Coordinates of C-alpha atoms in Angstrom, one line a residue:
M28 CA 8.4 -23.2 1.7
G29 CA 7.0 -23.4 -1.6
L30 CA 6.5 -20.5 -4.0
F31 CA 2.9 -21.0 -4.3
L32 CA 2.5 -20.8 -0.4
R33 CA 4.7 -17.7 -0.1
L34 CA 2.6 -16.1 -3.0
A35 CA -0.4 -17.0 -1.2
T36 CA 0.7 -15.9 2.5
S37 CA 1.9 -12.5 0.8
T38 CA -1.5 -11.9 -0.9
T39 CA -3.7 -12.9 2.0
L40 CA -1.9 -10.6 4.7
T41 CA -2.4 -7.6 2.3
A42 CA -6.1 -8.7 1.6
L43 CA -6.5 -8.8 5.3
A44 CA -5.1 -5.6 6.0
V45 CA -6.9 -3.6 3.5
P46 CA -10.5 -3.7 4.8
F47 CA -9.4 -2.6 8.2
Y48 CA -7.4 0.2 6.7
L49 CA -10.3 1.3 4.3
R50 CA -12.7 1.4 7.3
W51 CA -10.2 3.4 9.6
S52 CA -9.2 5.8 6.8
G53 CA -13.0 6.5 6.1
Q54 CA -13.4 7.3 9.6
Q55 CA -10.3 9.7 9.7
V56 CA -11.7 11.3 6.7
N57 CA -15.2 11.8 8.0
Q58 CA -13.6 13.5 11.3
Q59 CA -11.5 15.8 9.2
L60 CA -14.6 16.7 7.0
D61 CA -16.5 17.5 10.3
K62 CA -13.5 19.5 11.6
M63 CA -13.2 21.2 8.1
Q64 CA -17.0 22.1 8.3
K65 CA -16.6 23.7 11.8
A66 CA -13.6 25.8 10.9
V67 CA -15.1 27.1 7.4
H68 CA -16.0 30.3 8.9
F69 CA -12.8 31.1 10.7
T70 CA -9.9 29.6 8.6
P71 CA -10.8 28.9 5.4
G72 CA -8.8 26.4 3.6
A73 CA -6.4 25.9 6.6
E74 CA -7.4 22.1 6.8
P75 CA -6.5 19.5 4.0
P76 CA -9.3 17.2 3.0
L77 CA -7.1 14.0 3.4
P78 CA -5.3 13.8 6.7
P79 CA -1.6 13.2 6.8
V80 CA -2.3 10.0 8.8
V81 CA -4.4 8.4 6.0
V82 CA -1.5 8.8 3.5
A83 CA 1.1 7.4 6.1
G84 CA -1.2 4.4 6.7
A85 CA -1.5 3.8 3.0
V86 CA 2.3 4.2 2.5
G87 CA 2.7 1.9 5.5
I88 CA 0.7 -1.0 4.3
G89 CA 2.9 -0.5 0.8
I90 CA 6.0 -0.7 2.4
G91 CA 4.9 -3.5 5.0
H92 CA 3.8 -5.6 2.0
F93 CA 7.2 -5.3 0.4
V94 CA 8.9 -6.0 3.6
V95 CA 6.9 -9.2 3.9
G96 CA 7.8 -9.9 0.5
R97 CA 11.4 -9.7 0.9
L98 CA 11.2 -12.0 4.1
L99 CA 9.3 -14.6 2.1
R100 CA 12.0 -14.2 -0.5
L101 CA 9.8 -12.9 -3.2
G102 CA 11.2 -10.9 -6.3
W103 CA 10.0 -7.4 -6.6
L104 CA 7.7 -8.2 -9.6
E105 CA 6.0 -11.1 -7.5
A106 CA 5.5 -8.8 -4.6
A107 CA 4.2 -6.1 -7.1
A108 CA 1.9 -8.5 -8.5
N109 CA 0.9 -9.9 -4.9
L110 CA 0.2 -6.2 -3.8
L111 CA -2.2 -5.6 -6.7
L112 CA -3.9 -8.9 -6.3
G113 CA -4.1 -8.1 -2.4
L114 CA -5.6 -4.7 -2.8
L115 CA -8.3 -6.3 -5.3
L116 CA -9.2 -8.8 -2.9
G117 CA -9.2 -6.4 0.2
V118 CA -11.2 -4.1 -1.6
T119 CA -13.8 -6.6 -2.6
V120 CA -14.1 -7.7 0.7
F121 CA -14.5 -4.1 2.2
I122 CA -17.2 -3.6 -0.4
Y123 CA -18.9 -6.9 0.3
R124 CA -18.9 -6.0 4.0
S125 CA -20.2 -2.5 3.6
E126 CA -23.2 -3.8 1.3
D127 CA -24.0 -6.2 4.2
E128 CA -23.9 -3.6 6.8
E129 CA -26.4 -1.2 4.9
V130 CA -29.0 -3.9 4.6

């Protein structure tokens, strides 16, 4: 498998995962905010605004990206560059889809 194909595969997988993660994490944060608003009078400051599962999901995407990069025999620098490119493409797709849903 050529280097270009390995780079494209790594970037594409991350770019595909990021919009789904952003949508899911947004739902999790909204649920957490609702829970915080309900509990505000009884337990002030007891609920973190960012649920631990959202942080774990972000770490999972990062680790998963580097695992796939190692399976594709990419170097650390190539994998890091692909991670940034995949994140950029994924966030762009997420924003583009969000704008389409609002219209």
